[in-house]
Coordinates of C-alpha atoms and ligand atoms in Angstrom, one line a residue:
X16 CA 68.2 -178.2 -55.9
X17 CA 70.4 -175.4 -57.1
X18 CA 68.7 -172.5 -58.8
X19 CA 69.7 -171.5 -62.3
X20 CA 72.8 -169.4 -62.2
X21 CA 72.6 -167.5 -65.4
X22 CA 69.6 -165.4 -66.5
X23 CA 67.8 -166.8 -69.5
X24 CA 68.4 -165.2 -72.8
X25 CA 65.2 -163.8 -74.1
X26 CA 65.1 -162.3 -77.6
X27 CA 62.6 -159.5 -77.4
X28 CA 63.6 -157.9 -80.7
X29 CA 61.4 -160.0 -83.1
X30 CA 57.9 -159.3 -84.3
X31 CA 56.1 -162.5 -84.8
X32 CA 52.5 -162.9 -86.1
X33 CA 50.4 -166.0 -85.8
X34 CA 47.4 -166.1 -88.2
X35 CA 44.7 -168.7 -87.8
X36 CA 41.6 -168.7 -90.1
X37 CA 38.2 -168.7 -88.3
X38 CA 36.3 -172.0 -88.8
X39 CA 38.3 -172.4 -92.0
X40 CA 36.5 -175.1 -94.0
X41 CA 33.1 -173.9 -92.8
X42 CA 33.8 -170.3 -93.7
X43 CA 34.9 -171.2 -97.2
X44 CA 31.7 -173.1 -97.7
X45 CA 29.6 -170.3 -96.3
X46 CA 31.4 -167.8 -98.6
X47 CA 30.7 -169.9 -101.7
X48 CA 27.2 -170.9 -100.6
X49 CA 25.5 -168.0 -98.9
X50 CA 22.4 -170.0 -98.3
X51 CA 24.4 -171.8 -95.6
X52 CA 25.0 -168.6 -93.6
X53 CA 23.0 -168.1 -90.4
X54 CA 22.5 -171.8 -89.7
X55 CA 24.6 -174.3 -87.9
X56 CA 27.0 -175.9 -90.4
X57 CA 29.0 -179.1 -90.0
X58 CA 31.8 -180.0 -92.4
X59 CA 31.2 -183.8 -92.6
X60 CA 29.1 -186.1 -94.7
X61 CA 25.6 -186.5 -93.3
X62 CA 25.6 -189.5 -91.0
X63 CA 22.5 -190.8 -92.7
X64 CA 24.5 -191.2 -95.9
X65 CA 27.4 -193.0 -94.2
X66 CA 25.5 -195.2 -91.8
X67 CA 26.7 -193.1 -88.9
X68 CA 30.3 -193.2 -89.8
X69 CA 32.3 -190.0 -90.5
X70 CA 34.0 -187.4 -88.5
X71 CA 33.5 -183.7 -88.2
X72 CA 36.4 -181.8 -89.6
X73 CA 35.1 -178.4 -88.4
X74 CA 31.9 -176.6 -87.7
X75 CA 30.8 -173.0 -87.9
X76 CA 30.5 -170.9 -84.7
X77 CA 26.7 -171.4 -84.6
X78 CA 27.1 -175.2 -84.6
X79 CA 29.7 -174.9 -81.9
X80 CA 27.0 -173.4 -79.6
X81 CA 25.5 -176.9 -79.7
X82 CA 28.7 -178.4 -78.5
X83 CA 29.8 -179.6 -82.0
X84 CA 33.5 -179.5 -82.6
X85 CA 36.3 -181.0 -84.8
X86 CA 37.1 -184.7 -84.5
X87 CA 33.6 -185.4 -83.0
X88 CA 31.7 -188.2 -84.8
X89 CA 29.2 -186.8 -87.4
X90 CA 26.6 -189.0 -85.7
X91 CA 27.1 -187.2 -82.4
X92 CA 27.0 -183.9 -84.1
X93 CA 23.6 -184.9 -85.7
X94 CA 22.3 -185.8 -82.3
X95 CA 23.3 -182.5 -80.8
X96 CA 21.8 -180.5 -83.7
X97 CA 19.6 -182.4 -86.2
X98 CA 18.8 -179.3 -88.1
X99 CA 22.4 -178.4 -88.9
X100 CA 23.5 -178.4 -92.5
X101 CA 26.1 -181.2 -93.2
X102 CA 28.5 -180.5 -96.1
X103 CA 31.2 -182.9 -97.1
X104 CA 34.6 -181.1 -97.2
X105 CA 36.7 -180.5 -100.3
X106 CA 40.3 -180.7 -99.2
X107 CA 41.9 -179.9 -102.5
X108 CA 39.8 -176.8 -102.8
X109 CA 40.7 -175.7 -99.3
X110 CA 44.3 -176.2 -100.2
X111 CA 43.9 -173.8 -103.1
X112 CA 42.3 -171.2 -100.8
X113 CA 45.1 -171.7 -98.4
X114 CA 47.5 -171.0 -101.2
X115 CA 45.8 -167.8 -101.9
X116 CA 46.1 -166.8 -98.2
X117 CA 49.8 -167.6 -98.4
X118 CA 50.2 -165.5 -101.4
X119 CA 48.9 -162.6 -99.3
X120 CA 51.3 -163.5 -96.5
X121 CA 54.2 -163.4 -98.9
X122 CA 53.4 -159.8 -99.8
X123 CA 54.5 -159.0 -96.3
X124 CA 57.4 -161.3 -95.7
X125 CA 58.9 -164.5 -97.1
X126 CA 59.5 -165.7 -93.5
X127 CA 56.3 -167.6 -93.4
X128 CA 56.0 -170.9 -91.6
X129 CA 52.9 -172.9 -92.4
X130 CA 51.5 -175.0 -89.6
X131 CA 48.3 -176.3 -91.0
X132 CA 46.3 -175.3 -94.1
X133 CA 44.7 -172.4 -92.2
X134 CA 47.5 -171.4 -89.8
X135 CA 51.0 -169.8 -90.2
X136 CA 53.7 -167.9 -88.3
X137 CA 55.1 -164.8 -89.9
X138 CA 58.3 -163.1 -88.8
X139 CA 57.7 -159.5 -89.7
X140 CA 60.7 -158.0 -87.9
X141 CA 61.9 -157.0 -91.4
X142 CA 59.0 -156.8 -93.8
X143 CA 58.3 -155.9 -97.4
X144 CA 56.0 -153.0 -96.4
X145 CA 58.7 -151.5 -94.1
X146 CA 56.1 -151.0 -91.4
X147 CA 57.4 -151.2 -87.8
X148 CA 54.2 -152.0 -86.0
X149 CA 53.3 -155.7 -85.8
X150 CA 49.8 -154.7 -84.8
X151 CA 49.4 -152.6 -87.9
X152 CA 50.7 -155.4 -90.1
X153 CA 48.4 -157.9 -88.5
X154 CA 45.4 -155.6 -89.1
X155 CA 46.5 -155.1 -92.8
X156 CA 46.7 -158.8 -93.3
X157 CA 43.3 -159.4 -91.8
X158 CA 41.8 -156.7 -93.9
X159 CA 43.4 -157.9 -97.1
X160 CA 42.3 -161.5 -96.5
X161 CA 38.8 -160.2 -96.0
X162 CA 38.9 -157.9 -99.0
X163 CA 40.3 -160.4 -101.4
X164 CA 39.0 -163.7 -100.2
X165 CA 36.0 -162.8 -98.0
X166 CA 37.3 -164.9 -95.2
X167 CA 38.1 -163.9 -91.6
X168 CA 41.0 -164.8 -89.4
X169 CA 42.3 -164.2 -86.0
X170 CA 45.8 -162.8 -85.4
X171 CA 48.2 -162.9 -82.5
X172 CA 51.2 -160.5 -82.2
X173 CA 54.1 -161.0 -79.9
X174 CA 57.9 -161.4 -79.8
X175 CA 58.0 -165.2 -80.2
X176 CA 56.0 -168.0 -81.8
X177 CA 54.7 -169.5 -78.6
X178 CA 53.1 -166.2 -77.4
X179 CA 51.9 -165.2 -80.9
X180 CA 50.0 -168.5 -81.1
X181 CA 48.5 -168.1 -77.6
X182 CA 47.5 -164.6 -78.6
X183 CA 45.7 -165.6 -81.9
X184 CA 43.8 -168.2 -79.9
X185 CA 42.8 -165.7 -77.2
X186 CA 40.0 -164.1 -79.1
X187 CA 38.2 -165.8 -81.9
X188 CA 36.7 -165.1 -84.4
X189 CA 38.1 -161.9 -86.0
X190 CA 40.4 -161.3 -83.0
X191 CA 43.6 -159.3 -82.8
X192 CA 45.5 -159.9 -79.6
X193 CA 48.9 -158.5 -78.7
X194 CA 51.1 -159.8 -75.9
X195 CA 53.9 -157.4 -75.1
X196 CA 57.0 -158.4 -73.2
X197 CA 55.6 -156.6 -70.1
X198 CA 52.3 -158.6 -70.3
X199 CA 53.8 -162.0 -71.1
X200 CA 54.6 -163.2 -67.6
X201 CA 51.3 -162.2 -66.1
X202 CA 49.4 -163.7 -69.1
X203 CA 51.3 -167.0 -68.8
X204 CA 50.9 -167.3 -65.1
X205 CA 47.1 -167.3 -65.3
X206 CA 47.0 -169.7 -68.2
X207 CA 45.6 -173.2 -67.7
X208 CA 48.4 -175.8 -68.1
X209 CA 46.7 -177.4 -71.0
X210 CA 47.2 -174.3 -73.0
X211 CA 51.0 -174.6 -73.0
X212 CA 52.2 -175.9 -76.3
X213 CA 53.3 -179.5 -76.1
X214 CA 51.1 -180.3 -73.1
X215 CA 48.8 -182.8 -74.7
X216 CA 46.1 -185.1 -73.5
X217 CA 48.5 -187.5 -71.9
X218 CA 50.5 -184.9 -70.0
X219 CA 47.6 -183.0 -68.5
X220 CA 46.7 -185.7 -66.0
X221 CA 50.3 -186.1 -64.9
X222 CA 50.6 -182.3 -64.5
X223 CA 47.5 -182.3 -62.4
X224 CA 48.8 -185.2 -60.2
X225 CA 51.9 -183.1 -59.6
X226 CA 49.8 -180.2 -58.6
X227 CA 50.3 -178.1 -61.7
X228 CA 47.1 -176.6 -63.0
X229 CA 48.2 -173.2 -64.2
X230 CA 51.2 -171.3 -65.4
X231 CA 51.7 -170.0 -61.9
X232 CA 52.1 -173.6 -60.6
X233 CA 54.5 -174.3 -63.4
X234 CA 56.5 -171.1 -62.6
X235 CA 57.1 -172.3 -59.1
X236 CA 58.9 -175.5 -60.2
X237 CA 62.6 -175.4 -60.7
X238 CA 64.3 -176.3 -63.9
X239 CA 66.0 -179.5 -62.8
X240 CA 62.9 -180.9 -61.4
X241 CA 60.9 -180.2 -64.5
X242 CA 63.6 -181.8 -66.7
X243 CA 63.6 -184.9 -64.4
X244 CA 59.8 -185.2 -64.6
X245 CA 59.2 -184.2 -68.2
X246 CA 62.5 -184.5 -70.0
X247 CA 62.9 -182.2 -73.0
X248 CA 59.4 -180.8 -72.6
X249 CA 60.2 -179.9 -69.0
X250 CA 63.2 -177.9 -70.3
X251 CA 61.1 -176.1 -72.8
X252 CA 58.2 -175.5 -70.4
X253 CA 60.6 -173.9 -67.8
X254 CA 61.4 -171.4 -70.5
X255 CA 58.0 -170.9 -72.0
X256 CA 56.4 -170.0 -68.7
X257 CA 59.1 -167.3 -68.5
X258 CA 58.1 -166.0 -71.9
X259 CA 61.2 -167.5 -73.6
X260 CA 60.9 -169.3 -76.9
X261 CA 63.7 -168.4 -79.3
X262 CA 62.6 -170.9 -82.0
X263 CA 62.9 -169.2 -85.4
X264 CA 60.1 -168.9 -88.0
X265 CA 61.1 -171.6 -90.5
X266 CA 60.0 -170.5 -93.9
X267 CA 58.7 -173.2 -96.2
X268 CA 61.2 -172.9 -99.0
X269 CA 59.0 -174.8 -101.5
X270 CA 57.1 -172.3 -103.6
X271 CA 53.7 -173.6 -104.5
X272 CA 52.7 -170.8 -106.8
X273 CA 54.0 -167.8 -108.6
X274 CA 51.8 -164.8 -109.1
X275 CA 52.0 -161.2 -110.3
X276 CA 49.3 -158.6 -110.2
X277 CA 48.6 -154.9 -110.9
X278 CA 46.0 -152.6 -109.5
X279 CA 44.9 -149.6 -111.5
X280 CA 43.9 -146.3 -109.9
X281 CA 42.4 -145.4 -113.3
X282 CA 40.4 -148.5 -114.2
X283 CA 41.1 -150.2 -117.5
X284 CA 38.3 -150.5 -120.1
X285 CA 40.0 -150.9 -123.5
X286 CA 40.8 -154.4 -124.5
X287 CA 44.2 -153.3 -125.9
X288 CA 45.1 -152.2 -122.3
X289 CA 43.9 -155.5 -120.9
X290 CA 45.9 -157.5 -123.4
X291 CA 49.0 -155.4 -122.8
X292 CA 48.7 -155.9 -119.0
X293 CA 48.1 -159.6 -119.4
X294 CA 51.2 -159.9 -121.6
X295 CA 53.3 -158.0 -119.0
X296 CA 52.0 -160.2 -116.2
X297 CA 52.6 -163.4 -118.2
X298 CA 56.2 -162.1 -118.8
X299 CA 56.8 -161.5 -115.2
X300 CA 55.3 -164.8 -114.1
X301 CA 57.5 -166.6 -116.6
X302 CA 60.6 -164.8 -115.3
X303 CA 59.8 -165.7 -111.7
X304 CA 59.2 -169.3 -112.7
X305 CA 62.5 -169.5 -114.4
X306 CA 64.2 -168.0 -111.4
X307 CA 62.6 -170.6 -109.2
X308 CA 63.2 -173.4 -111.6
X309 CA 59.5 -174.3 -111.6
X310 CA 56.7 -175.1 -114.0
X311 CA 53.0 -175.2 -113.3
X312 CA 49.8 -176.8 -114.4
X313 CA 47.1 -174.3 -113.3
X314 CA 46.8 -170.8 -114.6
X315 CA 44.8 -168.5 -112.4
X316 CA 43.4 -165.2 -113.5
X317 CA 42.4 -162.7 -110.8
X318 CA 40.2 -159.7 -111.6
X319 CA 38.6 -157.0 -109.6
X320 CA 36.1 -154.7 -111.2
X321 CA 34.3 -151.5 -110.1
X322 CA 31.1 -153.6 -109.8
X323 CA 32.1 -156.7 -107.9
X324 CA 34.9 -157.9 -105.6
X325 CA 37.9 -159.9 -106.6
X326 CA 37.2 -163.1 -108.5
X327 CA 39.6 -165.8 -109.6
X328 CA 39.1 -168.2 -112.4
X329 CA 41.5 -171.1 -113.0
X330 CA 42.3 -173.5 -115.8
X331 CA 44.2 -176.7 -115.1
X332 CA 46.1 -177.9 -118.1
X333 CA 47.1 -181.4 -119.3
X334 CA 50.8 -180.6 -119.0
X335 CA 53.2 -178.5 -117.0
X336 CA 54.0 -175.1 -118.6
X337 CA 56.4 -172.3 -117.9
X338 CA 56.6 -170.3 -121.1
X339 CA 55.4 -166.7 -121.3
X340 CA 53.3 -167.3 -124.4
X341 CA 51.5 -170.3 -123.0
X342 CA 50.7 -168.5 -119.8
X343 CA 49.4 -165.5 -121.7
X344 CA 47.4 -167.8 -124.0
X345 CA 45.4 -169.4 -121.1
X346 CA 45.1 -166.2 -119.1
X347 CA 43.6 -164.5 -122.2
X348 CA 41.3 -167.5 -122.7
X349 CA 40.0 -167.1 -119.2
X350 CA 39.5 -163.4 -119.7
X351 CA 37.5 -164.0 -122.9
X352 CA 35.3 -166.6 -121.2
X353 CA 34.5 -164.1 -118.4
X354 CA 33.0 -161.8 -121.0
X355 CA 33.8 -158.7 -119.1
X356 CA 34.7 -156.4 -121.9
X357 CA 33.3 -152.9 -121.2
X358 CA 33.5 -153.3 -117.4
X359 CA 36.0 -151.2 -115.5
X360 CA 38.9 -153.4 -114.4
X361 CA 40.6 -152.3 -111.2
X362 CA 43.0 -155.3 -110.8
X363 CA 44.5 -158.0 -113.0
X364 CA 46.6 -160.8 -111.8
X365 CA 48.1 -164.0 -113.2
X366 CA 49.2 -166.8 -111.0
X367 CA 50.6 -170.2 -111.9
X368 CA 50.0 -172.9 -109.3
X369 CA 50.4 -176.6 -109.0
X370 CA 54.1 -176.2 -109.4
X371 CA 56.8 -178.8 -109.8
X372 CA 60.5 -178.5 -110.4
X373 CA 61.4 -177.9 -114.1
X374 CA 63.3 -181.1 -114.3
X375 CA 60.3 -183.1 -113.1
X376 CA 58.7 -183.8 -116.5
X377 CA 59.6 -183.0 -120.1
X378 CA 57.9 -179.8 -121.2
X379 CA 55.3 -180.2 -123.9
X380 CA 53.8 -177.3 -125.6
X381 CA 50.0 -177.6 -125.1
X382 CA 49.2 -175.5 -128.2
X383 CA 48.6 -177.6 -131.3
Ligands
LIG422 P1 41.4 -175.2 -86.8 O1 42.1 -173.9 -87.0 O2 41.7 -176.0 -85.6 O3 39.8 -174.9 -86.7 P2 38.9 -173.9 -87.5 O4 39.7 -173.0 -88.4 O5 37.9 -174.6 -88.2 O6 38.3 -173.0 -86.4 P3 38.9 -171.9 -85.4 O7 38.1 -170.7 -85.7 O8 38.7 -172.4 -84.0 O9 40.3 -171.8 -85.8 O10 41.5 -176.1 -88.0 C1 41.6 -175.6 -89.3 C2 40.9 -176.6 -90.3 O11 41.5 -177.8 -90.3 C3 39.5 -176.8 -90.0 O12 38.6 -175.8 -90.6 C4 39.2 -178.2 -90.5 C5 40.5 -178.9 -90.4 N1 40.6 -179.8 -89.3 C6 40.4 -181.1 -89.5 O13 40.2 -181.6 -90.7 N2 40.4 -182.0 -88.4 C7 40.6 -181.6 -87.2 O14 40.6 -182.4 -86.2 C8 40.8 -180.2 -86.9 C9 41.0 -179.7 -85.5 C10 40.8 -179.4 -88.0
LIG423 MG1 41.4 -172.0 -87.6

């Protein structure tokens, strides 16, 4: 077989992050229900309630020590650890949390490609913080997610998506792993073949039959042979094991929320200041909505005080809204209900989520 005549083009100029939340659903439940912390936690309905049916969506790291993992039957999980807490998941809620995580990502770049609720690629080659170091950006994102949402994630930093994902997977939880161009080939060669993206359960046995167990084995195969054996995947694997993956980060253009916030170095105490800020924020949110041709159904107020961490409170309305006055009205209503007057306010934010295009439904003013 002829060897490849032209060197592969490898774009080393990009800075790609892959962020993956740690035990996502389980961590959200632990955050909201501290009594669950410190014990094995399985996100599934208790098998006793379902006559043994049901599947584990995820488990915290303590439960994983018993061999419990995603996609296992809840019954099996119960057998492995009868004392574990079983909590049914709330997908809609996790979707909202995911939205909040994405709002943080978008403070760094709009080149965000969601993979799953808890996982995304970010191209930070150019970024809103104008910071050059991918590592520094990854650390900032991890810190911000922790500060604002009390959730942890693992981050991978590299020059392409494939390596960034391998990196984020390398150390979990709370990992931050960097794969530089120099390290890529060595890293890939020692990697078990099943870790290569696209090599699924069906392909692994075939790879093994053909004597391919690691990246090193894969590296020894020539391109034509790999294409003959594995088609498109062979083509891609030939490149991946050489650290080449030029796939762009494809931003999800659909905006799911619009939010604006302000932090105050001198905390606000006077209600007039709060009202003025809420009005400004509502104005900005309404402008952004108009620009995006969107209207939304859920108004979210975010507040940080000197006493407690960031909290968010939401109101879901009967109809879709986009007007400044209406957004302000509900944001203020939430503010009143929180009864925080007199507390030092360090951050205020208004977000409208549950968005649809403006043309979707006729706009009805919700105020009678
Ligand atoms: P993962 O990122 O695969 O898992 P995880 O975040 O729970 O744990 P890790 O720390 O290893 O990243 O999946 C993200 C969420 O998706 C997970 O919390 C639950 C959900 N999920 C399912 O519902 N079914 C599944 O089979 C898997 C794998 C995940
Ligand atoms: Mg995860």
